[in-house]
Coordinates of C-alpha atoms and ligand atoms in Angstrom, one line a residue:
M20 CA 10.7 38.7 -60.3
P21 CA 12.9 36.2 -58.4
S22 CA 11.3 33.0 -57.4
I23 CA 11.8 29.9 -55.2
T24 CA 10.3 26.5 -55.2
I25 CA 8.7 25.4 -51.9
N26 CA 7.6 21.7 -51.7
G27 CA 7.3 21.6 -55.5
V28 CA 5.4 24.9 -55.8
K29 CA 7.1 27.8 -57.6
C30 CA 6.6 31.1 -55.8
D31 CA 7.6 34.7 -56.7
F32 CA 9.0 36.8 -53.9
Q33 CA 10.1 40.3 -53.0
P34 CA 13.9 40.6 -52.2
G35 CA 14.3 40.5 -48.4
Q36 CA 11.4 38.1 -47.8
M37 CA 12.1 35.1 -45.6
I38 CA 11.2 31.7 -47.0
L39 CA 8.4 31.2 -44.4
Q40 CA 6.9 34.6 -45.4
V41 CA 6.9 33.6 -49.0
A42 CA 5.2 30.3 -48.1
N43 CA 2.6 32.1 -45.9
A44 CA 1.9 34.6 -48.7
N45 CA 1.3 31.7 -51.1
G46 CA -0.9 29.7 -48.8
L47 CA 1.7 26.9 -48.4
A48 CA 1.6 25.3 -45.0
I49 CA 4.9 25.3 -43.0
P50 CA 4.5 24.8 -39.2
Q51 CA 5.5 27.8 -37.2
Y52 CA 5.3 28.7 -33.5
C53 CA 7.7 31.5 -32.7
Y54 CA 7.3 33.4 -36.0
H55 CA 4.7 36.3 -36.2
D56 CA 4.5 38.9 -38.9
G57 CA 4.4 41.7 -36.3
L58 CA 7.4 40.7 -34.2
S59 CA 11.1 40.3 -34.6
I60 CA 12.4 36.9 -35.8
V61 CA 14.1 34.7 -33.2
A62 CA 13.9 31.2 -34.8
S63 CA 13.7 29.6 -31.4
C64 CA 11.0 26.9 -31.8
R65 CA 12.7 25.1 -34.7
I66 CA 9.5 23.6 -36.1
C67 CA 9.8 25.4 -39.4
L68 CA 13.2 23.9 -40.4
G69 CA 13.5 23.0 -44.0
E70 CA 16.0 21.3 -46.3
L71 CA 17.3 23.9 -48.7
W72 CA 19.1 23.7 -52.0
A73 CA 20.5 26.7 -53.8
P74 CA 22.3 27.4 -57.1
N75 CA 26.0 27.7 -56.6
P76 CA 27.4 30.5 -58.8
R77 CA 30.9 29.0 -58.4
N78 CA 29.7 25.7 -59.9
N79 CA 27.8 26.8 -62.9
N80 CA 24.7 27.6 -60.8
K81 CA 24.3 23.9 -60.1
L82 CA 21.7 23.2 -57.3
E83 CA 23.6 22.2 -54.2
P84 CA 22.6 21.6 -50.6
F85 CA 22.5 25.0 -48.8
M86 CA 24.8 25.4 -45.8
G87 CA 26.2 22.0 -46.2
G88 CA 22.8 20.3 -46.1
K89 CA 21.9 21.4 -42.5
L90 CA 18.2 21.9 -41.8
M91 CA 17.6 25.7 -41.8
P92 CA 14.9 27.8 -40.1
T93 CA 12.7 29.0 -43.0
C94 CA 11.5 31.9 -40.8
Q95 CA 15.0 33.3 -40.6
T96 CA 16.5 32.4 -44.0
P97 CA 16.0 34.9 -46.7
A98 CA 14.6 33.6 -50.0
S99 CA 17.1 33.7 -52.9
D100 CA 16.4 33.3 -56.6
G101 CA 16.3 29.7 -57.7
M102 CA 16.3 28.2 -54.2
V103 CA 14.5 24.9 -53.7
V104 CA 13.0 24.3 -50.3
Y105 CA 11.6 21.1 -48.8
T106 CA 9.7 21.0 -45.5
D107 CA 8.0 17.7 -46.5
S108 CA 11.2 15.7 -47.0
P109 CA 11.9 12.8 -44.6
K110 CA 14.6 14.8 -42.9
A111 CA 12.4 17.9 -42.3
V112 CA 9.4 15.7 -41.3
Q113 CA 11.7 13.9 -38.8
N114 CA 12.6 17.3 -37.3
Q115 CA 9.0 18.3 -37.0
K116 CA 8.2 15.1 -35.2
A117 CA 11.2 15.5 -32.8
V118 CA 10.2 19.1 -32.0
M119 CA 6.6 18.2 -31.4
E120 CA 7.7 15.3 -29.1
Y121 CA 10.0 17.6 -27.3
L122 CA 7.4 20.4 -26.8
L123 CA 4.9 17.8 -25.4
I124 CA 7.3 16.3 -22.9
N125 CA 6.3 18.5 -20.1
H126 CA 2.9 19.6 -21.5
P127 CA 0.0 18.6 -19.2
L128 CA -2.1 17.5 -22.2
D129 CA -5.2 19.0 -20.5
C130 CA -7.0 19.9 -23.7
P131 CA -10.4 18.9 -22.3
V132 CA -10.2 21.8 -19.8
C133 CA -8.2 24.2 -21.9
D134 CA -9.8 27.4 -23.4
Q135 CA -7.4 27.1 -26.4
A136 CA -8.6 23.7 -27.4
G137 CA -10.0 23.9 -30.9
E138 CA -7.7 26.8 -31.9
C139 CA -4.4 25.5 -30.5
F140 CA -1.3 25.2 -32.6
L141 CA -0.1 22.3 -30.4
Q142 CA -3.2 20.4 -31.1
D143 CA -3.2 21.2 -34.9
Y144 CA 0.5 20.4 -35.3
S145 CA 0.3 17.2 -33.2
Y146 CA -2.3 16.0 -35.7
D147 CA -0.5 17.3 -38.8
Y148 CA 3.2 16.9 -37.9
G149 CA 3.3 14.9 -34.6
R150 CA 4.2 11.4 -33.8
G151 CA 0.9 10.3 -32.4
V152 CA 2.3 8.6 -29.3
S153 CA 4.5 9.8 -26.4
R154 CA 7.6 7.8 -25.4
F155 CA 8.1 9.9 -22.3
E156 CA 7.6 7.9 -19.1
E157 CA 9.4 10.2 -16.6
D158 CA 7.7 12.7 -14.3
K159 CA 6.6 15.9 -16.0
V160 CA 8.0 19.3 -14.7
K161 CA 5.0 21.1 -13.1
Q162 CA 4.8 24.9 -13.6
P163 CA 2.5 27.2 -11.7
K164 CA -0.7 29.1 -12.8
K165 CA -0.2 32.8 -12.3
D166 CA -2.4 35.9 -12.3
V167 CA -0.1 38.1 -14.4
G168 CA -2.3 41.1 -15.0
P169 CA -5.9 42.5 -14.9
H170 CA -6.9 40.6 -18.0
V171 CA -4.5 37.7 -18.3
Y172 CA -3.8 34.4 -16.6
L173 CA -0.6 32.4 -17.3
Y174 CA -0.9 28.6 -17.2
A175 CA 2.9 28.2 -17.3
D176 CA 3.0 24.4 -17.8
R177 CA 1.3 24.8 -21.2
C178 CA 3.9 27.3 -22.4
I179 CA 6.3 26.3 -25.2
L180 CA 8.5 29.3 -24.7
C181 CA 8.1 30.7 -28.1
S182 CA 8.7 34.1 -26.6
R183 CA 6.0 35.8 -28.7
C184 CA 4.4 37.4 -25.6
V185 CA 7.8 38.7 -24.3
R186 CA 8.7 40.2 -27.7
F187 CA 5.3 41.8 -27.8
T188 CA 5.8 43.7 -24.6
R189 CA 9.3 44.7 -25.7
E190 CA 8.5 45.7 -29.3
V191 CA 4.9 46.7 -29.4
S192 CA 3.5 47.8 -26.0
G193 CA 7.1 48.8 -25.3
D194 CA 7.1 48.3 -21.5
G195 CA 8.8 44.9 -21.3
Q196 CA 6.4 43.7 -18.7
L197 CA 6.9 40.0 -19.5
M198 CA 10.2 38.1 -19.3
I199 CA 11.6 34.6 -19.5
L200 CA 12.8 33.5 -16.0
G201 CA 15.0 30.6 -15.0
R202 CA 17.2 28.1 -16.9
G203 CA 16.7 24.8 -18.7
N204 CA 13.4 23.0 -17.9
K205 CA 12.7 25.6 -15.2
N206 CA 12.4 28.3 -17.8
E207 CA 9.1 30.1 -17.4
I208 CA 7.3 33.3 -18.4
D209 CA 6.9 35.8 -15.6
V210 CA 6.4 39.4 -14.6
F211 CA 8.6 41.4 -12.4
P212 CA 7.5 41.5 -8.8
G213 CA 4.9 44.2 -8.2
K214 CA 4.8 45.0 -12.0
P215 CA 1.9 43.2 -13.5
L216 CA 1.1 42.9 -17.2
D217 CA -1.0 46.0 -17.1
N218 CA -0.9 48.2 -20.3
E219 CA -3.5 49.3 -22.7
L220 CA -2.6 46.5 -25.2
S221 CA -2.1 43.7 -22.6
A222 CA -4.6 41.2 -23.9
N223 CA -3.0 41.0 -27.3
V224 CA -0.6 38.4 -25.8
V225 CA -3.5 36.1 -25.4
D226 CA -4.1 36.2 -29.2
L227 CA -0.3 35.8 -29.8
C228 CA 0.1 32.8 -27.6
P229 CA 0.0 29.8 -30.0
V230 CA -1.0 27.4 -27.1
G231 CA -3.3 27.8 -24.1
A232 CA -0.7 29.3 -21.7
L233 CA -1.9 32.9 -21.7
L234 CA -5.6 33.1 -21.2
D235 CA -8.2 35.8 -21.3
K236 CA -9.8 36.1 -17.8
D237 CA -12.9 37.5 -19.4
F238 CA -13.3 34.4 -21.7
L239 CA -12.1 31.8 -19.2
F240 CA -14.3 28.7 -19.4
A241 CA -17.0 30.8 -21.0
Q242 CA -17.5 28.9 -24.2
R243 CA -15.8 26.1 -26.3
V244 CA -14.4 27.9 -29.3
W245 CA -15.9 25.5 -31.9
F246 CA -19.4 26.8 -30.9
L247 CA -18.4 30.4 -31.8
K248 CA -19.3 32.1 -35.0
E249 CA -17.1 35.0 -36.2
T250 CA -18.5 38.2 -37.8
P251 CA -16.0 40.7 -39.2
S252 CA -16.7 44.1 -37.8
I253 CA -15.2 47.5 -36.9
D254 CA -14.4 49.0 -33.5
G255 CA -17.6 50.7 -32.3
I256 CA -16.1 52.3 -29.2
T257 CA -13.3 54.6 -30.3
A258 CA -12.3 56.6 -33.4
S259 CA -9.6 54.1 -34.4
G260 CA -11.7 52.1 -36.8
D261 CA -9.8 49.0 -35.7
N262 CA -10.8 45.9 -37.6
I263 CA -12.2 43.4 -35.2
S264 CA -13.8 40.0 -35.3
I265 CA -16.9 39.5 -33.1
H266 CA -17.1 35.9 -31.7
H267 CA -20.7 35.0 -30.7
N268 CA -23.0 32.1 -30.2
E269 CA -26.8 32.1 -29.9
G270 CA -27.1 35.9 -29.8
R271 CA -24.5 36.4 -27.1
I272 CA -21.1 38.0 -27.6
Y273 CA -18.2 36.1 -26.0
R274 CA -15.2 37.9 -27.1
V275 CA -13.7 40.4 -29.6
K276 CA -10.4 39.8 -31.4
P277 CA -8.3 41.9 -33.8
R278 CA -8.6 41.4 -37.5
T279 CA -5.4 42.1 -39.4
N280 CA -5.5 45.3 -41.4
M281 CA -2.1 46.8 -42.1
A282 CA -3.6 50.2 -43.0
V283 CA -5.4 50.5 -39.7
N284 CA -4.6 48.4 -36.6
K285 CA -2.1 46.0 -38.1
W286 CA -2.6 42.8 -35.9
W287 CA -3.6 44.5 -32.6
I288 CA -6.4 46.1 -30.7
T289 CA -6.5 48.0 -27.4
D290 CA -8.1 46.4 -24.3
E291 CA -10.8 49.1 -24.3
V292 CA -11.9 47.9 -27.8
R293 CA -11.6 44.3 -26.8
Y294 CA -13.7 44.6 -23.7
G295 CA -15.8 47.8 -24.4
W296 CA -18.8 45.8 -25.8
K297 CA -20.2 44.8 -22.5
F298 CA -23.0 47.3 -22.6
V299 CA -24.5 45.3 -25.5
H300 CA -25.8 42.8 -22.9
S301 CA -26.4 45.3 -20.1
E302 CA -29.4 44.9 -17.8
D303 CA -30.0 48.6 -18.5
R304 CA -30.7 48.2 -22.2
L305 CA -33.9 49.9 -23.4
R306 CA -36.0 47.0 -24.7
S307 CA -39.3 48.4 -25.7
P308 CA -40.8 51.7 -27.1
M309 CA -42.3 54.0 -24.5
R310 CA -44.7 57.0 -24.7
R311 CA -46.0 59.4 -22.2
Q312 CA -49.5 58.9 -20.9
F313 CA -51.0 61.2 -18.3
G314 CA -47.4 62.4 -17.4
S315 CA -45.9 58.9 -17.0
L316 CA -43.9 56.8 -19.4
V317 CA -45.6 53.6 -20.4
E318 CA -44.6 50.8 -22.6
S319 CA -46.1 51.1 -26.0
D320 CA -46.3 49.3 -29.4
Y321 CA -44.3 50.9 -32.2
T322 CA -47.3 52.1 -34.1
R323 CA -48.6 54.2 -31.2
A324 CA -45.1 55.4 -30.3
Y325 CA -44.4 56.5 -33.9
E326 CA -47.8 58.2 -34.1
E327 CA -47.1 60.2 -30.9
A328 CA -43.5 61.0 -32.0
V329 CA -44.7 62.4 -35.3
A330 CA -47.7 64.2 -33.8
G331 CA -45.5 65.9 -31.1
L332 CA -42.9 66.9 -33.6
R333 CA -45.5 68.2 -36.1
A334 CA -47.3 70.2 -33.4
A335 CA -44.0 71.9 -32.5
A336 CA -43.4 72.8 -36.1
K337 CA -47.0 74.1 -36.5
A338 CA -46.4 76.2 -33.4
G339 CA -43.7 78.0 -35.4
K340 CA -40.8 76.4 -33.5
R341 CA -37.8 74.7 -35.1
L342 CA -37.2 71.0 -35.1
A343 CA -33.7 69.8 -34.3
L344 CA -31.9 66.4 -34.6
A345 CA -28.8 65.4 -32.8
V346 CA -27.1 62.4 -34.4
S347 CA -24.8 60.6 -32.1
P348 CA -21.3 59.9 -33.3
M349 CA -21.9 56.3 -32.2
L350 CA -24.3 55.8 -35.1
S351 CA -23.5 54.8 -38.6
C352 CA -23.4 57.0 -41.7
E353 CA -26.5 55.3 -43.1
E354 CA -28.3 56.1 -39.9
A355 CA -27.3 59.7 -40.0
F356 CA -28.6 59.9 -43.6
L357 CA -32.0 58.3 -42.8
L358 CA -32.5 60.2 -39.6
A359 CA -31.6 63.5 -41.2
S360 CA -33.8 62.8 -44.2
F361 CA -36.7 62.1 -41.8
A362 CA -36.1 65.3 -39.9
R363 CA -35.8 67.4 -43.1
A364 CA -39.0 65.8 -44.4
L365 CA -40.9 67.1 -41.3
D366 CA -39.2 70.5 -41.3
P367 CA -37.1 71.5 -44.3
K368 CA -35.1 73.8 -42.1
A369 CA -34.6 71.3 -39.2
I370 CA -31.3 71.9 -37.4
L371 CA -28.9 69.0 -37.8
A372 CA -26.1 68.6 -35.3
V373 CA -23.6 65.9 -34.3
G374 CA -24.1 64.6 -30.8
P375 CA -21.4 65.0 -28.1
V376 CA -18.1 63.4 -29.0
P377 CA -16.4 61.9 -25.9
V378 CA -12.7 62.4 -25.5
S379 CA -10.6 60.8 -22.8
G380 CA -6.9 61.8 -22.3
Q381 CA -4.7 62.1 -25.3
D382 CA -3.8 60.1 -28.3
K383 CA -1.0 57.6 -27.5
V384 CA 1.4 55.8 -29.8
F385 CA 2.9 52.4 -28.8
P386 CA 5.8 51.8 -28.2
A387 CA 6.3 55.2 -26.6
G388 CA 8.2 57.6 -28.9
A389 CA 7.6 55.4 -32.0
D390 CA 6.8 57.0 -35.3
E391 CA 3.0 57.1 -35.7
A392 CA 3.1 55.2 -39.1
K393 CA 5.2 52.4 -37.6
G394 CA 3.7 52.1 -34.1
F395 CA 0.2 51.4 -32.9
K396 CA -2.0 54.4 -32.2
M397 CA -4.7 54.6 -29.5
Y398 CA -7.2 57.4 -30.0
A399 CA -8.5 59.7 -27.2
E400 CA -11.7 60.2 -29.1
K401 CA -14.2 57.6 -27.8
A402 CA -16.7 57.5 -30.6
P403 CA -16.4 55.6 -33.9
N404 CA -18.1 57.9 -36.4
A405 CA -18.0 61.6 -35.5
R406 CA -16.4 62.3 -39.0
G407 CA -18.9 60.2 -40.9
V408 CA -21.9 61.6 -39.2
R409 CA -20.6 65.2 -39.8
R410 CA -19.9 64.4 -43.4
V411 CA -23.4 63.1 -44.0
L412 CA -25.2 65.9 -42.1
E413 CA -23.2 68.6 -43.8
A414 CA -24.0 67.1 -47.2
I415 CA -27.7 67.2 -46.4
A416 CA -27.6 70.6 -44.7
G417 CA -25.5 72.0 -47.6
G418 CA -22.9 73.5 -45.3
P419 CA -21.4 73.3 -41.8
V420 CA -23.7 72.0 -39.0
P421 CA -23.7 73.5 -35.5
A422 CA -21.7 71.9 -32.7
F423 CA -23.7 70.1 -30.1
D424 CA -23.1 72.8 -27.5
E425 CA -24.5 75.3 -29.9
L426 CA -27.6 73.2 -30.4
V427 CA -28.0 72.9 -26.6
G428 CA -27.7 76.7 -26.4
Q429 CA -30.6 77.0 -28.9
V430 CA -32.7 74.5 -26.9
K431 CA -32.0 76.5 -23.7
A432 CA -33.0 79.8 -25.5
G433 CA -36.4 78.2 -26.3
G434 CA -36.2 78.4 -30.1
I435 CA -36.6 74.7 -30.6
G436 CA -40.0 73.0 -30.2
G437 CA -39.2 69.4 -31.2
L438 CA -35.9 67.6 -30.5
V439 CA -34.9 64.1 -31.7
L440 CA -32.0 63.0 -29.6
T441 CA -29.9 59.9 -30.4
G442 CA -27.5 58.2 -27.9
N443 CA -26.1 54.7 -28.2
Y444 CA -23.1 55.5 -26.0
P445 CA -21.7 52.7 -23.8
S446 CA -22.4 54.7 -20.7
A447 CA -24.4 57.7 -19.4
W448 CA -23.8 60.5 -21.9
A449 CA -26.0 63.6 -21.2
T450 CA -23.9 66.6 -20.6
D451 CA -24.8 68.9 -17.7
A452 CA -25.7 71.6 -20.2
L453 CA -28.1 69.3 -22.0
S454 CA -29.8 68.2 -18.8
A455 CA -30.2 71.8 -17.7
A456 CA -31.5 72.9 -21.1
L457 CA -34.1 70.0 -21.3
G458 CA -35.4 70.9 -17.8
R459 CA -37.4 68.4 -15.8
S460 CA -40.9 68.3 -16.9
P461 CA -42.0 66.9 -20.2
A462 CA -44.0 69.1 -22.6
T463 CA -47.5 69.0 -23.7
P464 CA -47.5 68.7 -27.5
G465 CA -47.3 72.1 -29.1
A466 CA -46.0 73.8 -26.0
G467 CA -42.5 73.8 -24.6
L468 CA -40.0 71.2 -25.9
F469 CA -41.1 67.9 -27.3
V470 CA -38.3 65.3 -27.0
V471 CA -38.0 62.0 -28.9
L472 CA -35.2 59.9 -27.5
I473 CA -33.6 57.1 -29.5
D474 CA -31.1 55.4 -27.2
T475 CA -29.8 52.0 -26.0
L476 CA -29.3 52.4 -22.3
S477 CA -31.7 53.7 -19.7
S478 CA -30.6 57.0 -18.2
P479 CA -32.1 60.2 -16.6
L480 CA -32.8 61.4 -20.2
V481 CA -35.5 58.8 -20.5
D482 CA -37.5 60.6 -17.7
R483 CA -37.4 63.8 -19.7
A484 CA -38.4 62.2 -23.1
D485 CA -41.9 62.2 -24.4
V486 CA -41.4 59.2 -26.6
V487 CA -38.5 56.7 -26.2
L488 CA -37.5 54.4 -29.0
P489 CA -35.0 51.6 -28.1
G490 CA -32.0 51.5 -30.5
A491 CA -29.5 48.8 -31.4
T492 CA -25.8 48.6 -30.7
W493 CA -23.4 48.4 -33.6
M494 CA -23.0 44.7 -33.1
E495 CA -26.7 44.3 -33.8
K496 CA -26.8 46.0 -37.1
A497 CA -24.8 46.7 -40.3
G498 CA -23.5 50.1 -41.4
T499 CA -20.4 52.2 -42.1
F500 CA -18.1 54.2 -39.8
E501 CA -15.5 56.8 -40.8
N502 CA -12.5 56.5 -38.6
A503 CA -10.0 59.2 -37.4
R504 CA -7.9 58.6 -40.5
G505 CA -10.9 59.4 -42.7
M506 CA -11.3 55.7 -43.9
L507 CA -14.9 54.5 -44.5
Q508 CA -15.3 51.0 -43.4
A509 CA -18.5 48.9 -43.5
F510 CA -19.4 46.4 -40.7
E511 CA -21.9 43.5 -40.6
Q512 CA -24.5 42.6 -38.1
A513 CA -23.2 39.9 -35.7
I514 CA -26.2 39.2 -33.4
P515 CA -29.9 39.8 -33.5
V516 CA -31.2 43.0 -31.9
I517 CA -32.3 42.6 -28.3
E518 CA -36.0 42.1 -27.6
L519 CA -38.1 44.9 -29.2
A520 CA -35.2 47.3 -29.9
K521 CA -34.5 48.3 -33.6
A522 CA -31.6 49.7 -35.5
E523 CA -31.8 53.5 -35.6
A524 CA -31.8 53.2 -39.4
Q525 CA -34.9 51.1 -39.2
I526 CA -36.6 53.5 -36.8
A527 CA -35.8 56.3 -39.2
L528 CA -37.4 54.4 -42.1
D529 CA -40.4 53.6 -39.9
L530 CA -40.8 57.3 -38.9
A531 CA -40.4 58.4 -42.5
A532 CA -43.2 56.0 -43.5
A533 CA -45.3 57.3 -40.6
I534 CA -45.2 60.9 -41.9
A535 CA -45.8 59.9 -45.5
E536 CA -49.3 61.0 -46.6
P537 CA -51.2 58.0 -47.9
S538 CA -52.7 58.5 -51.4
P539 CA -56.5 58.5 -51.5
G540 CA -57.8 55.0 -51.2
T541 CA -54.5 53.4 -50.2
P542 CA -53.4 52.3 -46.8
S543 CA -50.7 54.3 -45.1
A544 CA -47.1 53.9 -46.4
R545 CA -45.1 50.9 -45.4
A546 CA -41.6 51.3 -44.1
G547 CA -38.9 49.5 -46.1
I548 CA -36.6 47.0 -44.4
F549 CA -33.2 48.6 -43.7
N550 CA -30.4 47.4 -45.9
A551 CA -27.1 49.2 -45.5
A552 CA -25.9 48.6 -49.0
D553 CA -29.1 50.0 -50.5
V554 CA -28.9 53.1 -48.3
R555 CA -25.3 53.7 -49.3
R556 CA -26.4 53.6 -53.0
Q557 CA -29.2 56.0 -52.1
M558 CA -26.8 58.3 -50.3
A559 CA -24.4 58.4 -53.3
S560 CA -27.2 59.4 -55.7
A561 CA -28.7 61.9 -53.3
S562 CA -25.6 64.2 -53.2
P563 CA -22.3 64.5 -55.0
A564 CA -20.7 65.0 -51.5
L565 CA -21.8 61.5 -50.6
A566 CA -20.7 59.8 -53.9
V567 CA -17.9 58.2 -51.9
F568 CA -20.4 55.8 -50.4
A569 CA -20.8 54.1 -53.7
T570 CA -17.2 53.3 -54.3
G571 CA -15.1 54.4 -51.3
V572 CA -16.3 52.1 -48.6
S573 CA -14.0 49.2 -47.7
M574 CA -16.0 46.0 -47.0
P575 CA -15.2 43.7 -44.1
K576 CA -13.1 40.6 -44.9
A577 CA -13.0 37.7 -42.6
D578 CA -9.5 36.4 -41.7
V579 CA -8.7 33.4 -43.8
K580 CA -7.7 30.3 -41.7
Q581 CA -5.4 27.9 -43.4
E582 CA -5.4 24.2 -42.7
A583 CA -2.2 22.3 -43.2
E584 CA -2.4 19.9 -46.1
M585 CA 0.7 17.9 -45.3
A586 CA 0.3 14.2 -45.1
V587 CA 1.5 12.5 -41.9
V588 CA 4.5 10.3 -42.6
E589 CA 5.4 7.7 -39.9
L590 CA 9.2 7.2 -39.7
Ligands
SF4_23 S1 3.2 32.1 -22.8 FE1 2.5 31.6 -24.9 S2 3.3 33.3 -26.1 FE2 4.4 33.4 -24.2 S3 6.2 32.2 -24.6 FE3 4.7 30.8 -23.7 S4 3.8 29.8 -25.5 FE4 4.8 31.6 -26.2
FES24 S1 8.9 29.5 -36.7 FE1 10.9 29.2 -37.4 S2 12.0 28.6 -35.7 FE2 10.0 29.1 -34.9

């Protein structure tokens, strides 16, 4: 394999790779503003320039200065075998200092009020590669602040004109909504009049902006970034399985950012995935178990709520009616397994069905007309785990499970006496058919339909339920989702569960303990504490159809942040 030497470190490379790409792949720090793996290379910022030496085949392969010894952009120069690169030589360091000084000439230096402070390339590179003092005494050019789209503000005087945002709208979202306007020091990023930055991927430009010029309206002044903790997770809103990073502090979510996964979402996420988590902190969250007393729902402790849920479901089974469980496609595979195991323990013939799968519009590929494998795909299916839930339920049922509409039909026909419904959707989800089938009045145990609702948001369904158990959003628990491409991806718990709510998996374990008959002389069974990895192992040994949960689940990896190690050299 060919190799080059970068700052004294020998690195193998694939033919076609640029020097900067080789350095990045090997964890070697070379400053870079305009370069991004997902965009075309323009080599406009000039901070990555290096001193290059290459073997000259016409001179016995003797190492000679490349291109007459000119500094070359490492982001745009292909690596060639035997090349020697210095970005820490006095000449290269002098260039880095000059570029930094130039970029800061008109920069307002308003770090104390800038959202990007703490994760800003200008700050980091000023420290690692900058001069430390400014020699500029003239007036700075002032640029405006602009509202460029529904999610994004532009603070133009912080912009370093790297053009990443412009290239993104041309090459990825494909609508060219951003442009560089003006000449010389009047250059600025702008939108066309009457055509805002308004596309399904718009807020990716905020992540791309290496400085604080493009800002997320939703995160503006919300939190200093050094207070945020990051938890690697998976999109819990759509079927994409996009890899995300949840940024939170003290139990509150502040923002969601993409995590790079070339097999799924590459470097991007849609705005609906980025902002779709708001229901996690909704005022309408169910926060405590409830049970029906004299016809009205009252708050309850869990023990009583579980007792009544089990009693109601048992009474229905004793009355010769079937039990049914609808597992929402918003729930994890582990939850589907534990809930279905509980239902089958109560009634070995319990009907298992997947809850309604919301679909909005049609799948879309960006840029328009791009090949699906090369572009970025947005899914019309707005549930993260319809395939995973079906996979688990079918393994337990030993064959295909009925569609949700079919289950609703059976409820309407009166053949079902006990129904466990799970929701966890980001908004109201009951279909008209379901509301009509459930009717208005709750049942008395053993007669009519007894409903146990496990959900996250309050809705008219709550009024119809006999027992309500508050569930947890995917950000509040761990689990596994199967995305539209059939990939099983695990996610971690980012924040604690709200108030008295519990992960549906924990509720299932508690309910299973509540139905376990205590052996004579011992107290009633104790529920285990939910652990997603343990449940996956249990699933794999329960059925060959679920063996994939032992080995085929990809675990979340946090993005690795690299700190430059380069020593500051004063010239
Ligand atoms: S707004 Fe940000 S991403 Fe766009 S050109 Fe300026 S610095 Fe680069
Ligand atoms: S990163 Fe190479 S010129 Fe900008």
